Amino acid sequence: MAPPTVLHLTNDTRPDVHLSFCEAFRALAADGLLTHVPLAPLALLNAGREEADAEMLRIAEEARPDLLFVQSPSRFPWTGEEVAALLRRLGSPTVVLWEGDAWGGHKPVTRSLAAWLGHADAVFSVAVGAQARLFGRYTRRPVRYIAQTVPGRLWTDDPVPGPEHAEDDVLHIGGRYLRLGLLERVDGARQRDRLVRSLRRLPGCRFATYGSGWRGPGALGPLRFDDQIRALRGARMSVGWDHYRGYAGFFSNRLPISMFAGRPHVAARPAETSWLPGPECGLHLVGTPAQAVARVTELLRADPAELHTAGVAGHDWVRSRLTNLNALLHMFSSYLDVPAPPADPWQAIAAMDTAARAPQPA
């Protein structure tokens, strides 16, 4: 019997260069567990909408998928009618939606995301709680939690280097949302700004920050996505401050990326994520920017060999747990004959689904 076919609607614009989840799908296909057919609507738009629709339909009908994996669809102009028509033409395959961003406040749910939420059989989100309640306006399916993982394009087998030749003591990656008043409108943006300004003033600390919007000492401008591991390994430690901290389970993929780099990482504590490791794996989660600065100060005085050992432990923890392959196994295990991901931490991640259904505080 032929393995089931998964049609992958990716949001990549250059799937010929970087295809999301590619390595994970390749591993599952090599084990004979599925056939992977990628489809990149955004890349097809260059030829025009009518041509893109025709080519999408051709690829989709030729694939005859058993399961449709939809990855963050918002940047393609889907409508509910178009989604329904496509699914009818394909014989109504199972639809698994993966949403890798936080929404709400200044970022209302787009028409495209709402269209797929309304037709998905399973909705996986990197944030639950408030985000699950928001998505619940568009879907009758329970919103399930999926942890952020290290993107495959950043994966490297190079060993974690020692910090002896680090050019910086502390590195921050992330933009400054000052334009158009977004410093007030983006949850966590003011705290990030306060953190960076405080770290700049630390005596004797070589601090640098990548990202748009920063000016002054240590501001290095935007960083190419693919250069993150190299940049992080060029510092003794890293620090970050995510937005949407009130969303249960939410942290950006920069947290697992920073851990994968193998350097100690100080970050805002995500809500309801006790399953994440701690300082033994180089991860230091704090509640305020002032606490982050205090923890960085402590780490700068710590034994470099101990910090390196903890950073390598964090690298190993992420490398064996927060992978794209484990994420696919978690999402597909209810629909395809695939093995379950490691119990640690994926059983705890599965338990986060209850946060999605928790009542909103009065």
mmCIF file of C-alpha atoms in Angstrom:
data_model
loop_
_atom_site.group_PDB
_atom_site.id
_atom_site.type_symbol
_atom_site.label_atom_id
_atom_site.label_comp_id
_atom_site.label_asym_id
_atom_site.label_seq_id
_atom_site.Cartn_x
_atom_site.Cartn_y
_atom_site.Cartn_z
ATOM 1 C CA MET A 1 0.000 0.000 0.000
ATOM 2 C CA ALA A 2 1.324 3.425 -0.930
ATOM 3 C CA PRO A 3 2.027 5.810 1.941
ATOM 4 C CA PRO A 4 -0.424 8.688 2.477
ATOM 5 C CA THR A 5 0.240 11.891 0.566
ATOM 6 C CA VAL A 6 0.638 15.172 2.433
ATOM 7 C CA LEU A 7 0.142 18.335 0.379
ATOM 8 C CA HIS A 8 2.146 21.043 2.119
ATOM 9 C CA LEU A 9 0.891 24.609 1.576
ATOM 10 C CA THR A 10 3.995 26.475 2.665
ATOM 11 C CA ASN A 11 4.305 30.238 3.133
ATOM 12 C CA ASP A 12 7.824 30.281 1.671
ATOM 13 C CA THR A 13 8.525 32.673 -1.176
ATOM 14 C CA ARG A 14 11.636 30.799 -2.354
ATOM 15 C CA PRO A 15 10.915 27.110 -1.766
ATOM 16 C CA ASP A 16 13.702 26.255 -4.201
ATOM 17 C CA VAL A 17 16.152 27.820 -1.729
ATOM 18 C CA HIS A 18 14.506 27.301 1.660
ATOM 19 C CA LEU A 19 11.462 25.096 2.176
ATOM 20 C CA SER A 20 10.044 25.076 5.693
ATOM 21 C CA PHE A 21 9.881 21.668 7.403
ATOM 22 C CA CYS A 22 11.760 20.239 4.384
ATOM 23 C CA GLU A 23 14.233 18.123 6.360
ATOM 24 C CA ALA A 24 11.482 16.752 8.602
ATOM 25 C CA PHE A 25 9.303 15.771 5.662
ATOM 26 C CA ARG A 26 12.305 14.238 3.929
ATOM 27 C CA ALA A 27 12.992 12.041 6.979
ATOM 28 C CA LEU A 28 9.375 10.859 7.177
ATOM 29 C CA ALA A 29 9.331 10.126 3.443
ATOM 30 C CA ALA A 30 12.621 8.202 3.694
ATOM 31 C CA ASP A 31 10.998 5.970 6.324
ATOM 32 C CA GLY A 32 8.079 5.324 3.976
ATOM 33 C CA LEU A 33 5.602 7.049 6.294
ATOM 34 C CA LEU A 34 4.278 9.577 3.795
ATOM 35 C CA THR A 35 4.721 11.221 0.408
ATOM 36 C CA HIS A 36 5.441 14.945 0.628
ATOM 37 C CA VAL A 37 4.188 17.335 -2.073
ATOM 38 C CA PRO A 38 5.151 20.982 -1.377
ATOM 39 C CA LEU A 39 3.092 23.819 -2.834
ATOM 40 C CA ALA A 40 4.132 27.472 -2.417
ATOM 41 C CA PRO A 41 1.244 29.816 -3.302
ATOM 42 C CA LEU A 42 3.311 32.953 -2.629
ATOM 43 C CA ALA A 43 5.994 31.890 -5.091
ATOM 44 C CA LEU A 44 3.345 31.294 -7.761
ATOM 45 C CA LEU A 45 1.884 34.786 -7.316
ATOM 46 C CA ASN A 46 4.761 36.259 -9.320
ATOM 47 C CA ALA A 47 3.007 35.015 -12.461
ATOM 48 C CA GLY A 48 -0.297 36.665 -11.470
ATOM 49 C CA ARG A 49 -3.264 35.543 -9.399
ATOM 50 C CA GLU A 50 -5.141 33.748 -12.159
ATOM 51 C CA GLU A 51 -2.059 31.825 -13.219
ATOM 52 C CA ALA A 52 -1.212 31.044 -9.600
ATOM 53 C CA ASP A 53 -4.693 29.639 -8.952
ATOM 54 C CA ALA A 54 -4.521 27.445 -12.033
ATOM 55 C CA GLU A 55 -1.079 26.068 -11.143
ATOM 56 C CA MET A 56 -2.070 25.442 -7.517
ATOM 57 C CA LEU A 57 -5.117 23.500 -8.628
ATOM 58 C CA ARG A 58 -3.053 21.462 -11.088
ATOM 59 C CA ILE A 59 -0.479 20.488 -8.457
ATOM 60 C CA ALA A 60 -3.103 19.802 -5.804
ATOM 61 C CA GLU A 61 -5.302 17.632 -8.013
ATOM 62 C CA GLU A 62 -2.292 15.692 -9.284
ATOM 63 C CA ALA A 63 -1.202 15.031 -5.679
ATOM 64 C CA ARG A 64 -4.650 13.798 -4.547
ATOM 65 C CA PRO A 65 -3.642 14.385 -0.905
ATOM 66 C CA ASP A 66 -4.858 12.466 2.085
ATOM 67 C CA LEU A 67 -3.852 15.340 4.351
ATOM 68 C CA LEU A 68 -3.335 19.040 3.693
ATOM 69 C CA PHE A 69 -0.743 20.749 5.929
ATOM 70 C CA VAL A 70 -1.302 24.522 5.854
ATOM 71 C CA GLN A 71 1.544 26.647 7.199
ATOM 72 C CA SER A 72 0.734 30.227 8.345
ATOM 73 C CA PRO A 73 -1.426 31.141 5.309
ATOM 74 C CA SER A 74 -1.935 34.851 5.982
ATOM 75 C CA ARG A 75 0.324 36.335 3.319
ATOM 76 C CA PHE A 76 -1.630 34.764 0.453
ATOM 77 C CA PRO A 77 -5.016 36.414 -0.263
ATOM 78 C CA TRP A 78 -7.275 33.432 0.402
ATOM 79 C CA THR A 79 -11.015 33.813 0.848
ATOM 80 C CA GLY A 80 -13.342 31.385 2.565
ATOM 81 C CA GLU A 81 -15.031 30.605 -0.739
ATOM 82 C CA GLU A 82 -11.703 29.804 -2.413
ATOM 83 C CA VAL A 83 -10.633 27.509 0.408
ATOM 84 C CA ALA A 84 -13.969 25.671 0.339
ATOM 85 C CA ALA A 85 -13.814 25.260 -3.449
ATOM 86 C CA LEU A 86 -10.251 23.901 -3.322
ATOM 87 C CA LEU A 87 -11.124 21.349 -0.663
ATOM 88 C CA ARG A 88 -14.167 20.183 -2.614
ATOM 89 C CA ARG A 89 -12.026 19.642 -5.707
ATOM 90 C CA LEU A 90 -9.614 17.559 -3.623
ATOM 91 C CA GLY A 91 -12.303 15.368 -2.096
ATOM 92 C CA SER A 92 -12.234 17.023 1.356
ATOM 93 C CA PRO A 93 -8.874 15.803 2.729
ATOM 94 C CA THR A 94 -7.976 16.292 6.393
ATOM 95 C CA VAL A 95 -6.676 19.839 6.955
ATOM 96 C CA VAL A 96 -4.018 20.480 9.628
ATOM 97 C CA LEU A 97 -3.261 24.176 10.170
ATOM 98 C CA TRP A 98 0.012 25.342 11.774
ATOM 99 C CA GLU A 99 0.102 28.971 12.863
ATOM 100 C CA GLY A 100 3.545 30.145 13.921
ATOM 101 C CA ASP A 101 2.802 33.719 14.976
ATOM 102 C CA ALA A 102 0.898 35.578 17.671
ATOM 103 C CA TRP A 103 -2.205 37.588 16.768
ATOM 104 C CA GLY A 104 -4.423 40.098 18.474
ATOM 105 C CA GLY A 105 -4.326 43.752 19.453
ATOM 106 C CA HIS A 106 -2.591 45.691 16.679
ATOM 107 C CA LYS A 107 -2.482 42.476 14.590
ATOM 108 C CA PRO A 108 -6.071 41.444 13.832
ATOM 109 C CA VAL A 109 -6.649 38.015 12.293
ATOM 110 C CA THR A 110 -6.392 38.349 8.519
ATOM 111 C CA ARG A 111 -9.027 37.216 6.060
ATOM 112 C CA SER A 112 -6.696 34.475 4.808
ATOM 113 C CA LEU A 113 -6.047 33.045 8.258
ATOM 114 C CA ALA A 114 -9.746 33.252 9.110
ATOM 115 C CA ALA A 115 -10.586 31.370 5.912
ATOM 116 C CA TRP A 116 -8.367 28.420 6.805
ATOM 117 C CA LEU A 117 -9.367 28.478 10.476
ATOM 118 C CA GLY A 118 -12.930 27.986 9.316
ATOM 119 C CA HIS A 119 -12.069 24.840 7.331
ATOM 120 C CA ALA A 120 -9.276 23.200 9.358
ATOM 121 C CA ASP A 121 -9.832 19.846 11.028
ATOM 122 C CA ALA A 122 -6.978 20.563 13.456
ATOM 123 C CA VAL A 123 -5.592 23.951 14.481
ATOM 124 C CA PHE A 124 -2.123 24.109 16.044
ATOM 125 C CA SER A 125 -0.920 27.439 17.397
ATOM 126 C CA VAL A 126 2.338 28.546 19.050
ATOM 127 C CA ALA A 127 0.191 30.468 21.536
ATOM 128 C CA VAL A 128 -2.976 29.399 23.298
ATOM 129 C CA GLY A 129 -4.976 30.998 26.091
ATOM 130 C CA ALA A 130 -5.936 34.436 24.747
ATOM 131 C CA GLN A 131 -4.931 33.465 21.216
ATOM 132 C CA ALA A 132 -7.018 30.307 21.321
ATOM 133 C CA ARG A 133 -10.023 32.350 22.383
ATOM 134 C CA LEU A 134 -9.367 34.744 19.498
ATOM 135 C CA PHE A 135 -9.119 31.880 17.003
ATOM 136 C CA GLY A 136 -12.275 30.416 18.483
ATOM 137 C CA ARG A 137 -14.230 33.178 16.764
ATOM 138 C CA TYR A 138 -13.346 31.590 13.427
ATOM 139 C CA THR A 139 -13.129 27.858 14.145
ATOM 140 C CA ARG A 140 -15.235 25.332 16.009
ATOM 141 C CA ARG A 141 -12.229 23.048 16.445
ATOM 142 C CA PRO A 142 -10.273 23.089 19.702
ATOM 143 C CA VAL A 143 -7.073 25.092 19.275
ATOM 144 C CA ARG A 144 -4.077 22.961 20.203
ATOM 145 C CA TYR A 145 -0.625 24.063 21.302
ATOM 146 C CA ILE A 146 2.534 23.524 19.269
ATOM 147 C CA ALA A 147 5.923 24.675 20.553
ATOM 148 C CA GLN A 148 8.298 26.729 18.450
ATOM 149 C CA THR A 149 11.181 24.684 17.073
ATOM 150 C CA VAL A 150 14.543 25.369 15.429
ATOM 151 C CA PRO A 151 13.997 26.013 11.708
ATOM 152 C CA GLY A 152 15.724 23.401 9.600
ATOM 153 C CA ARG A 153 17.604 26.008 7.573
ATOM 154 C CA LEU A 154 19.566 26.934 10.735
ATOM 155 C CA TRP A 155 20.475 23.362 11.607
ATOM 156 C CA THR A 156 24.189 22.668 11.801
ATOM 157 C CA ASP A 157 26.310 19.728 12.900
ATOM 158 C CA ASP A 158 29.212 22.019 13.778
ATOM 159 C CA PRO A 159 30.153 21.615 17.456
ATOM 160 C CA VAL A 160 29.522 24.512 19.808
ATOM 161 C CA PRO A 161 32.757 26.525 19.874
ATOM 162 C CA GLY A 162 34.288 27.806 23.074
ATOM 163 C CA PRO A 163 33.659 31.466 23.946
ATOM 164 C CA GLU A 164 37.348 32.401 24.092
ATOM 165 C CA HIS A 165 37.291 34.493 20.944
ATOM 166 C CA ALA A 166 33.830 36.029 21.330
ATOM 167 C CA GLU A 167 33.695 39.572 20.023
ATOM 168 C CA ASP A 168 30.801 40.546 22.312
ATOM 169 C CA ASP A 169 29.846 39.735 25.863
ATOM 170 C CA VAL A 170 26.085 40.014 25.326
ATOM 171 C CA LEU A 171 24.105 39.927 22.089
ATOM 172 C CA HIS A 172 20.475 40.896 21.563
ATOM 173 C CA ILE A 173 18.519 40.103 18.385
ATOM 174 C CA GLY A 174 15.181 41.790 17.725
ATOM 175 C CA GLY A 175 13.799 44.986 16.249
ATOM 176 C CA ARG A 176 12.737 48.192 17.995
ATOM 177 C CA TYR A 177 9.078 48.997 17.343
ATOM 178 C CA LEU A 178 9.220 52.754 17.700
ATOM 179 C CA ARG A 179 7.755 53.874 14.386
ATOM 180 C CA LEU A 180 4.108 54.984 14.255
ATOM 181 C CA GLY A 181 3.760 54.687 17.999
ATOM 182 C CA LEU A 182 4.160 50.900 17.960
ATOM 183 C CA LEU A 183 6.340 51.073 21.064
ATOM 184 C CA GLU A 184 3.082 51.559 22.943
ATOM 185 C CA ARG A 185 0.906 49.309 20.778
ATOM 186 C CA VAL A 186 3.059 46.161 20.626
ATOM 187 C CA ASP A 187 2.862 44.113 23.801
ATOM 188 C CA GLY A 188 6.346 43.935 25.300
ATOM 189 C CA ALA A 189 7.978 46.473 22.986
ATOM 190 C CA ARG A 190 8.559 49.051 25.735
ATOM 191 C CA GLN A 191 10.105 46.383 27.981
ATOM 192 C CA ARG A 192 12.443 45.346 25.167
ATOM 193 C CA ASP A 193 13.478 48.973 24.671
ATOM 194 C CA ARG A 194 14.150 49.361 28.401
ATOM 195 C CA LEU A 195 16.200 46.163 28.455
ATOM 196 C CA VAL A 196 18.456 47.206 25.590
ATOM 197 C CA ARG A 197 19.022 50.683 27.017
ATOM 198 C CA SER A 198 19.945 49.210 30.408
ATOM 199 C CA LEU A 199 22.369 46.667 28.945
ATOM 200 C CA ARG A 200 24.102 49.402 27.002
ATOM 201 C CA ARG A 201 24.925 51.090 30.310
ATOM 202 C CA LEU A 202 26.449 48.034 31.992
ATOM 203 C CA PRO A 203 30.050 48.952 32.926
ATOM 204 C CA GLY A 204 32.656 46.971 31.015
ATOM 205 C CA CYS A 205 30.073 44.987 29.036
ATOM 206 C CA ARG A 206 30.573 44.622 25.295
ATOM 207 C CA PHE A 207 26.936 44.751 24.213
ATOM 208 C CA ALA A 208 25.563 44.595 20.674
ATOM 209 C CA THR A 209 22.080 44.439 19.212
ATOM 210 C CA TYR A 210 20.832 43.371 15.798
ATOM 211 C CA GLY A 211 17.497 44.510 14.427
ATOM 212 C CA SER A 212 15.827 47.399 12.663
ATOM 213 C CA GLY A 213 15.107 50.596 14.581
ATOM 214 C CA TRP A 214 18.093 50.588 16.949
ATOM 215 C CA ARG A 215 20.499 53.520 16.964
ATOM 216 C CA GLY A 216 23.569 54.349 18.983
ATOM 217 C CA PRO A 217 26.285 52.222 20.632
ATOM 218 C CA GLY A 218 26.283 48.575 19.654
ATOM 219 C CA ALA A 219 23.529 48.905 17.040
ATOM 220 C CA LEU A 220 24.477 46.600 14.148
ATOM 221 C CA GLY A 221 21.377 46.883 11.958
ATOM 222 C CA PRO A 222 19.290 44.003 10.576
ATOM 223 C CA LEU A 223 20.664 40.470 10.642
ATOM 224 C CA ARG A 224 20.053 37.901 7.923
ATOM 225 C CA PHE A 225 17.915 35.090 9.278
ATOM 226 C CA ASP A 226 20.440 32.474 8.190
ATOM 227 C CA ASP A 227 23.270 34.241 10.052
ATOM 228 C CA GLN A 228 21.741 33.939 13.524
ATOM 229 C CA ILE A 229 23.729 30.936 14.763
ATOM 230 C CA ARG A 230 27.004 32.484 13.619
ATOM 231 C CA ALA A 231 26.146 35.782 15.301
ATOM 232 C CA LEU A 232 25.009 34.164 18.544
ATOM 233 C CA ARG A 233 28.144 32.060 18.779
ATOM 234 C CA GLY A 234 30.177 35.254 18.416
ATOM 235 C CA ALA A 235 29.026 36.390 21.883
ATOM 236 C CA ARG A 236 29.473 34.950 25.366
ATOM 237 C CA MET A 237 25.706 34.956 25.941
ATOM 238 C CA SER A 238 22.483 36.269 24.441
ATOM 239 C CA VAL A 239 19.441 38.064 25.768
ATOM 240 C CA GLY A 240 15.932 38.467 24.364
ATOM 241 C CA TRP A 241 12.506 39.868 25.184
ATOM 242 C CA ASP A 242 9.481 38.445 23.392
ATOM 243 C CA HIS A 243 6.184 40.146 22.714
ATOM 244 C CA TYR A 244 2.757 38.756 23.696
ATOM 245 C CA ARG A 245 4.061 37.456 27.008
ATOM 246 C CA GLY A 246 0.524 37.092 28.324
ATOM 247 C CA TYR A 247 -0.274 34.431 25.724
ATOM 248 C CA ALA A 248 0.018 30.976 27.245
ATOM 249 C CA GLY A 249 2.939 29.060 25.783
ATOM 250 C CA PHE A 250 4.138 31.792 23.470
ATOM 251 C CA PHE A 251 7.785 32.458 22.731
ATOM 252 C CA SER A 252 9.332 33.267 19.386
ATOM 253 C CA ASN A 253 11.580 30.773 17.619
ATOM 254 C CA ARG A 254 14.491 32.918 18.763
ATOM 255 C CA LEU A 255 14.415 31.127 22.124
ATOM 256 C CA PRO A 256 15.132 27.630 20.730
ATOM 257 C CA ILE A 257 17.463 29.184 18.126
ATOM 258 C CA SER A 258 19.481 30.890 20.865
ATOM 259 C CA MET A 259 19.661 27.676 22.870
ATOM 260 C CA PHE A 260 20.698 25.736 19.775
ATOM 261 C CA ALA A 261 23.595 28.174 19.329
ATOM 262 C CA GLY A 262 24.964 26.781 22.600
ATOM 263 C CA ARG A 263 25.336 30.009 24.538
ATOM 264 C CA PRO A 264 23.563 30.945 27.793
ATOM 265 C CA HIS A 265 20.349 32.803 27.004
ATOM 266 C CA VAL A 266 18.447 35.237 29.252
ATOM 267 C CA ALA A 267 14.843 35.790 28.211
ATOM 268 C CA ALA A 268 11.382 36.864 29.321
ATOM 269 C CA ARG A 269 9.598 33.996 31.043
ATOM 270 C CA PRO A 270 6.798 32.705 28.771
ATOM 271 C CA ALA A 271 3.465 32.042 30.419
ATOM 272 C CA GLU A 272 2.672 28.451 31.439
ATOM 273 C CA THR A 273 5.855 26.833 30.095
ATOM 274 C CA SER A 274 7.224 24.980 33.104
ATOM 275 C CA TRP A 275 8.328 22.215 30.731
ATOM 276 C CA LEU A 276 11.177 24.368 29.439
ATOM 277 C CA PRO A 277 14.590 23.634 31.016
ATOM 278 C CA GLY A 278 16.423 26.092 33.241
ATOM 279 C CA PRO A 279 19.935 27.321 34.065
ATOM 280 C CA GLU A 280 21.334 23.786 33.892
ATOM 281 C CA CYS A 281 20.749 24.109 30.147
ATOM 282 C CA GLY A 282 21.846 27.729 29.975
ATOM 283 C CA LEU A 283 18.285 29.094 29.872
ATOM 284 C CA HIS A 284 17.564 31.880 32.359
ATOM 285 C CA LEU A 285 13.912 33.000 32.379
ATOM 286 C CA VAL A 286 13.021 36.211 34.221
ATOM 287 C CA GLY A 287 9.971 38.365 34.818
ATOM 288 C CA THR A 288 11.187 41.928 34.205
ATOM 289 C CA PRO A 289 13.877 43.764 32.231
ATOM 290 C CA ALA A 290 15.542 44.721 35.524
ATOM 291 C CA GLN A 291 15.763 41.037 36.469
ATOM 292 C CA ALA A 292 17.231 40.273 33.056
ATOM 293 C CA VAL A 293 19.961 42.873 33.539
ATOM 294 C CA ALA A 294 20.692 41.531 37.023
ATOM 295 C CA ARG A 295 20.961 37.976 35.703
ATOM 296 C CA VAL A 296 23.262 39.077 32.857
ATOM 297 C CA THR A 297 25.449 40.842 35.430
ATOM 298 C CA GLU A 298 25.702 37.625 37.453
ATOM 299 C CA LEU A 299 26.544 35.553 34.396
ATOM 300 C CA LEU A 300 29.289 37.953 33.339
ATOM 301 C CA ARG A 301 31.003 37.211 36.665
ATOM 302 C CA ALA A 302 30.461 33.443 36.507
ATOM 303 C CA ASP A 303 33.023 30.776 35.612
ATOM 304 C CA PRO A 304 33.255 30.757 31.774
ATOM 305 C CA ALA A 305 33.783 26.976 31.741
ATOM 306 C CA GLU A 306 30.560 26.401 33.679
ATOM 307 C CA LEU A 307 28.646 28.741 31.373
ATOM 308 C CA HIS A 308 29.985 26.892 28.343
ATOM 309 C CA THR A 309 28.977 23.525 29.798
ATOM 310 C CA ALA A 310 25.444 24.791 30.442
ATOM 311 C CA GLY A 311 25.234 26.294 26.941
ATOM 312 C CA VAL A 312 26.248 22.992 25.351
ATOM 313 C CA ALA A 313 23.638 21.199 27.486
ATOM 314 C CA GLY A 314 21.021 23.608 26.124
ATOM 315 C CA HIS A 315 22.184 22.941 22.593
ATOM 316 C CA ASP A 316 21.843 19.194 23.147
ATOM 317 C CA TRP A 317 18.410 19.589 24.786
ATOM 318 C CA VAL A 318 16.978 21.520 21.841
ATOM 319 C CA ARG A 319 18.717 19.338 19.276
ATOM 320 C CA SER A 320 16.945 16.227 20.550
ATOM 321 C CA ARG A 321 13.592 17.779 21.447
ATOM 322 C CA LEU A 322 12.502 21.024 19.762
ATOM 323 C CA THR A 323 12.932 19.893 16.172
ATOM 324 C CA ASN A 324 10.683 20.289 13.155
ATOM 325 C CA LEU A 325 10.466 16.506 12.903
ATOM 326 C CA ASN A 326 9.102 16.196 16.429
ATOM 327 C CA ALA A 327 6.626 18.990 15.706
ATOM 328 C CA LEU A 328 5.295 17.140 12.644
ATOM 329 C CA LEU A 329 5.061 13.875 14.586
ATOM 330 C CA HIS A 330 3.071 15.658 17.285
ATOM 331 C CA MET A 331 0.659 17.208 14.783
ATOM 332 C CA PHE A 332 0.244 14.213 12.483
ATOM 333 C CA SER A 333 0.062 11.386 15.025
ATOM 334 C CA SER A 334 -3.738 11.659 15.294
ATOM 335 C CA TYR A 335 -4.201 11.368 11.519
ATOM 336 C CA LEU A 336 -1.315 9.335 10.076
ATOM 337 C CA ASP A 337 0.550 6.209 11.120
ATOM 338 C CA VAL A 338 3.641 7.950 12.481
ATOM 339 C CA PRO A 339 5.471 7.477 15.794
ATOM 340 C CA ALA A 340 4.932 9.816 18.715
ATOM 341 C CA PRO A 341 7.615 12.412 19.495
ATOM 342 C CA PRO A 342 9.710 12.015 22.682
ATOM 343 C CA ALA A 343 7.590 12.092 25.832
ATOM 344 C CA ASP A 344 9.955 14.720 27.254
ATOM 345 C CA PRO A 345 8.747 17.413 26.682
ATOM 346 C CA TRP A 346 5.964 16.586 24.196
ATOM 347 C CA GLN A 347 3.592 15.099 26.767
ATOM 348 C CA ALA A 348 3.773 18.379 28.670
ATOM 349 C CA ILE A 349 3.339 20.276 25.403
ATOM 350 C CA ALA A 350 0.209 18.220 24.694
ATOM 351 C CA ALA A 351 -1.091 19.095 28.152
ATOM 352 C CA MET A 352 -0.911 22.773 27.157
ATOM 353 C CA ASP A 353 -4.056 22.173 25.082
ATOM 354 C CA THR A 354 -6.027 22.649 28.287
ATOM 355 C CA ALA A 355 -4.753 26.232 28.462
ATOM 356 C CA ALA A 356 -6.497 26.851 25.176
ATOM 357 C CA ARG A 357 -9.831 26.014 26.731
ATOM 358 C CA ALA A 358 -9.315 27.795 30.043
ATOM 359 C CA PRO A 359 -11.925 30.462 30.796
ATOM 360 C CA GLN A 360 -10.863 34.070 30.390
ATOM 361 C CA PRO A 361 -10.148 35.818 33.727
ATOM 362 C CA ALA A 362 -12.871 38.176 34.879
#
